[in-house]
Short mmCIF file of C-alpha atoms in Angstrom, two decimals:
data_model
loop_
_atom_site.label_atom_id
_atom_site.label_comp_id
_atom_site.label_asym_id
_atom_site.label_seq_id
_atom_site.Cartn_x
_atom_site.Cartn_y
_atom_site.Cartn_z
CA VAL A 18 -37.62 -25.71 -15.10
CA ASP A 19 -34.11 -24.84 -16.22
CA ILE A 20 -32.04 -27.26 -14.10
CA ALA A 21 -28.72 -25.82 -15.27
CA ARG A 22 -29.73 -22.32 -14.19
CA LEU A 23 -30.95 -23.57 -10.81
CA LEU A 24 -27.69 -25.41 -10.18
CA LYS A 25 -25.70 -22.34 -11.15
CA SER A 26 -27.74 -20.17 -8.76
CA PHE A 27 -27.34 -22.73 -5.98
CA SER A 28 -23.56 -22.87 -6.39
CA HIS A 29 -23.46 -19.07 -6.35
CA ILE A 30 -25.37 -19.04 -3.03
CA LEU A 31 -22.92 -21.56 -1.57
CA ARG A 32 -19.98 -19.34 -2.53
CA LEU A 33 -21.65 -16.37 -0.86
CA LEU A 34 -22.23 -18.36 2.32
CA GLU A 35 -18.58 -19.43 2.34
CA ASN A 36 -17.57 -15.77 2.24
CA VAL A 37 -19.85 -14.56 5.07
CA ASP A 38 -17.02 -14.46 7.62
CA TYR A 39 -14.77 -12.65 5.16
CA VAL A 40 -17.42 -10.05 4.38
CA ARG A 41 -18.11 -9.48 8.08
CA SER A 42 -14.43 -8.98 8.87
CA PHE A 43 -14.03 -6.74 5.80
CA VAL A 44 -16.86 -4.45 6.90
CA ARG A 45 -15.72 -4.42 10.53
CA TYR A 46 -12.14 -3.49 9.73
CA ASN A 47 -13.15 -1.09 6.99
CA ASN A 48 -15.23 0.85 9.52
CA LYS A 49 -12.48 0.61 12.12
CA ARG A 50 -9.61 1.69 9.87
CA ARG A 51 -11.41 4.18 7.63
CA SER A 52 -10.21 7.18 9.58
CA GLY A 53 -7.14 5.47 11.04
CA PRO A 54 -5.81 6.07 14.55
CA PRO A 55 -5.80 9.64 15.90
CA ARG A 56 -2.83 11.71 14.85
CA GLY A 57 0.16 10.99 17.05
CA VAL A 58 -1.13 7.56 18.09
CA ARG A 59 0.52 4.42 16.77
CA ALA A 60 -1.52 1.86 14.85
CA ALA A 61 -2.63 -1.11 16.94
CA THR A 62 -1.37 -3.64 14.39
CA ARG A 63 1.64 -4.00 12.12
CA CYS A 64 2.39 -6.38 9.27
CA VAL A 65 5.54 -8.50 9.53
CA ILE A 66 6.10 -10.25 6.21
CA ALA A 67 8.28 -13.05 7.62
CA ARG A 68 5.56 -13.92 10.14
CA ASP A 69 2.31 -13.05 8.37
CA ALA A 70 2.73 -13.82 4.66
CA GLY A 71 1.02 -16.91 3.27
CA ARG A 72 -1.12 -18.33 0.49
CA THR A 73 -4.74 -17.25 0.16
CA ARG A 74 -7.62 -17.92 -2.22
CA ALA A 75 -6.21 -15.18 -4.42
CA ASP A 76 -3.16 -17.31 -5.28
CA ALA A 77 -5.33 -20.18 -6.53
CA ALA A 78 -7.70 -17.84 -8.38
CA GLY A 79 -4.95 -15.81 -10.05
CA ILE A 80 -6.10 -12.55 -8.44
CA GLN A 81 -3.38 -9.91 -8.60
CA GLN A 82 -4.63 -7.40 -6.03
CA PHE A 83 -3.09 -7.24 -2.55
CA CYS A 84 -5.03 -7.14 0.72
CA VAL A 85 -4.87 -3.66 2.24
CA TYR A 86 -5.80 -5.05 5.65
CA PHE A 87 -2.94 -7.54 5.46
CA ALA A 88 -0.61 -4.61 4.71
CA GLN A 89 -1.96 -2.88 7.82
CA GLY A 90 -1.55 -6.07 9.84
CA CYS A 91 -5.24 -6.52 10.64
CA CYS A 92 -6.75 -9.00 8.17
CA THR A 93 -8.59 -11.80 9.98
CA ALA A 94 -9.53 -13.83 6.89
CA GLY A 95 -6.17 -15.60 6.74
CA PRO A 96 -5.95 -18.24 3.96
CA HIS A 97 -9.62 -17.56 3.09
CA CYS A 98 -8.89 -13.97 2.04
CA GLN A 99 -9.76 -13.06 -1.55
CA TYR A 100 -6.60 -10.95 -1.91
CA LEU A 101 -2.85 -11.58 -1.75
CA HIS A 102 -1.09 -11.83 1.62
CA ARG A 103 2.50 -10.98 0.71
CA ALA A 104 4.65 -8.07 -0.41
CA PRO A 105 4.88 -7.23 -4.14
CA THR A 106 7.54 -9.07 -6.15
CA GLU A 107 9.41 -8.06 -9.31
CA GLN A 108 6.87 -10.02 -11.38
CA ASP A 109 4.04 -8.09 -9.71
CA THR A 110 5.85 -4.89 -10.62
CA VAL A 111 5.77 -5.81 -14.30
CA THR A 112 2.13 -6.92 -14.22
CA LEU A 113 0.71 -4.04 -12.17
CA ALA A 114 2.68 -1.37 -14.04
CA ARG A 115 0.44 -1.95 -17.07
CA ASP A 116 -2.56 -0.48 -15.27
CA HIS A 117 -2.13 3.13 -14.17
CA SER A 118 -5.80 3.50 -13.22
CA ARG A 119 -5.62 1.33 -10.06
CA ASP A 120 -3.20 0.82 -7.19
CA CYS A 121 -1.84 -2.55 -6.05
CA PHE A 122 -4.91 -3.01 -3.81
CA GLY A 123 -7.30 -2.59 -6.73
CA ARG A 124 -8.47 0.87 -5.67
CA ASP A 125 -9.15 3.48 -8.34
CA ARG A 126 -6.52 6.18 -8.61
CA ALA A 127 -7.69 9.71 -9.38
CA ARG A 128 -7.73 10.50 -13.10
CA HIS A 129 -7.13 14.19 -12.49
CA ASP A 130 -4.30 16.01 -10.78
CA LYS A 131 -6.00 16.64 -7.45
CA ASP A 132 -4.18 16.99 -4.14
CA ASP A 133 -4.55 13.39 -2.97
CA ARG A 134 -1.23 13.05 -1.20
CA LYS A 135 -2.79 11.32 1.80
CA GLY A 136 -5.01 8.98 -0.20
CA VAL A 137 -4.64 6.51 -3.05
CA GLY A 138 -2.93 9.10 -5.21
CA SER A 139 -3.33 10.41 -8.73
CA ALA A 140 -2.84 8.35 -11.88
CA LEU A 141 -1.16 11.43 -13.31
CA ARG A 142 1.68 11.29 -10.81
CA ASP A 143 4.67 9.00 -10.50
CA CYS A 144 3.75 7.83 -6.95
CA ARG A 145 6.98 6.04 -6.13
CA THR A 146 8.27 8.43 -3.47
CA LEU A 147 6.90 8.67 0.07
CA PHE A 148 7.00 11.82 2.19
CA VAL A 149 7.55 10.62 5.76
CA HIS A 150 7.39 12.80 8.88
CA TYR A 151 9.20 11.17 11.82
CA GLY A 152 8.77 13.94 14.42
CA GLY A 153 9.30 11.92 17.60
CA ALA A 154 12.70 10.69 16.45
CA GLY A 155 14.10 14.18 15.93
CA GLY A 156 16.94 13.51 18.36
CA LEU A 157 18.52 10.96 16.03
CA SER A 158 21.22 11.93 13.55
CA ALA A 159 20.51 12.00 9.80
CA SER A 160 22.65 8.91 9.24
CA GLU A 161 20.77 7.00 11.97
CA VAL A 162 17.40 7.95 10.50
CA GLN A 163 18.57 6.99 7.02
CA GLN A 164 19.68 3.57 8.21
CA LEU A 165 16.46 2.95 10.17
CA ALA A 166 14.28 4.11 7.28
CA THR A 167 16.15 1.87 4.85
CA GLU A 168 15.73 -1.14 7.16
CA ASN A 169 12.05 -0.50 7.97
CA PHE A 170 10.83 0.49 4.52
CA GLY A 171 13.02 -2.07 2.75
CA GLU A 172 10.70 -4.83 3.95
CA TRP A 173 8.12 -3.81 1.33
CA GLY A 174 10.25 -3.62 -1.80
CA ARG A 175 13.46 -2.48 -3.42
CA ILE A 176 14.41 1.07 -2.46
CA ARG A 177 16.11 3.39 -4.93
CA LYS A 178 16.92 6.29 -2.62
CA VAL A 179 16.43 7.55 0.95
CA TYR A 180 16.89 11.26 1.58
CA VAL A 181 16.70 12.77 5.09
CA VAL A 182 15.89 16.40 5.94
CA PRO A 183 16.76 16.47 9.67
CA ALA A 184 15.87 20.14 10.18
CA LYS A 185 12.23 19.30 9.36
CA THR A 186 12.28 15.69 10.64
CA LEU A 187 11.38 14.46 7.17
CA VAL A 188 12.62 11.53 5.14
CA PHE A 189 11.85 10.83 1.49
CA VAL A 190 11.79 7.15 0.52
CA GLN A 191 11.82 6.41 -3.19
CA TYR A 192 11.07 2.89 -4.41
CA GLU A 193 12.02 1.25 -7.68
CA ALA A 194 8.38 0.26 -8.26
CA ARG A 195 5.08 2.05 -7.71
CA CYS A 196 3.38 -1.04 -6.24
CA SER A 197 6.07 -1.28 -3.55
CA ALA A 198 5.51 2.36 -2.59
CA GLU A 199 1.73 1.85 -2.48
CA PHE A 200 2.10 -1.18 -0.24
CA ALA A 201 4.63 0.56 2.03
CA LYS A 202 2.42 3.63 2.44
CA GLU A 203 -0.37 1.50 3.92
CA ALA A 204 1.99 -0.72 5.91
CA MET A 205 3.95 2.10 7.57
CA GLN A 206 1.28 4.74 8.19
CA ALA A 207 1.08 5.48 11.95
CA GLN A 208 3.88 2.99 12.65
CA GLY A 209 7.25 3.62 14.27
CA LEU A 210 10.80 3.03 13.08
CA THR A 211 11.71 -0.29 14.65
CA GLY A 212 15.01 0.14 16.49
CA SER A 213 14.78 3.89 17.10
CA GLY A 214 13.54 3.68 20.70
CA ALA A 215 12.14 7.19 20.32
CA GLY A 216 8.41 6.43 20.26
CA GLU A 217 7.82 8.37 17.03
CA VAL A 218 4.62 7.95 14.99
CA LEU A 219 5.13 8.15 11.25
CA GLU A 220 2.87 10.32 9.11
CA ILE A 221 3.10 9.40 5.44
CA LYS A 222 1.96 11.17 2.27
CA TRP A 223 2.85 11.00 -1.38
CA ALA A 224 5.78 13.24 -2.23
CA ASN A 225 5.53 15.78 -5.03
CA ASP A 226 6.64 14.77 -8.51
CA ASP A 227 10.29 13.91 -8.99
CA PRO A 228 11.96 16.79 -10.92
CA ASN A 229 14.26 14.33 -12.72
CA PRO A 230 13.84 15.04 -16.50
CA GLY A 231 13.43 11.35 -17.32
CA VAL A 232 10.63 10.96 -14.77
CA VAL A 233 8.98 14.17 -16.00
CA ARG A 234 8.87 12.77 -19.55
CA GLN A 235 7.37 9.48 -18.31
CA VAL A 236 4.66 11.31 -16.37
CA LYS A 237 3.82 13.46 -19.41
CA ARG A 238 3.46 10.37 -21.61
CA ARG A 239 1.23 8.75 -18.99
CA ARG A 240 -0.97 11.83 -18.76
CA LYS A 241 -1.30 11.92 -22.55
CA CYS A 242 -2.38 8.26 -22.64
CA LEU A 243 -4.95 8.78 -19.88
CA CYS A 244 -6.41 11.84 -21.59
CA GLU A 245 -6.80 10.13 -24.96
CA PRO A 246 -10.25 8.58 -25.59
#
């Protein structure tokens, strides 16, 4: 009998048993949130970093992926979660920027230029700018919407630019880092702009590529690297 192998198998079983509650909550919320709330209905939960952030098993294990359910405000695993419960930092930006194939939650990004504006997004796109429809708050002025968007979306990372198109009740939010935009997209989908008092429900997609020449060159280089064997 190989005692070492038996002990290794036993310890593996113990780890699985420790994670039973996590797996159950993961499956339950995955089924619940897969399709999201009906269009026009606000999400039942919302993440508040100042209240909800904390250390998890991911911090001790050195795991660099964030918890998508924490971002949505509905993770029940708490400190036992296998993923990070906080917003991305500047150090995360540097680390995660090295891998264009996955988002900050560890999900695979599309390796071809498909129309995945509602989903994880394409590895061939910049994916730092969010396309936000704020229909219910159409009575607010452009400056009011810009201020509210900056305050609400600023919780998830450093913002480079906020551009409002009041005639179409749209606002474009561009982040400095891709991981911040990815986190914000999950955190703010089907939420409202806190402070608006208008009862709007945000619908968020990835914006089209930034026409800035510098960004275009970066995207081309990225596409070339991904296409090379």
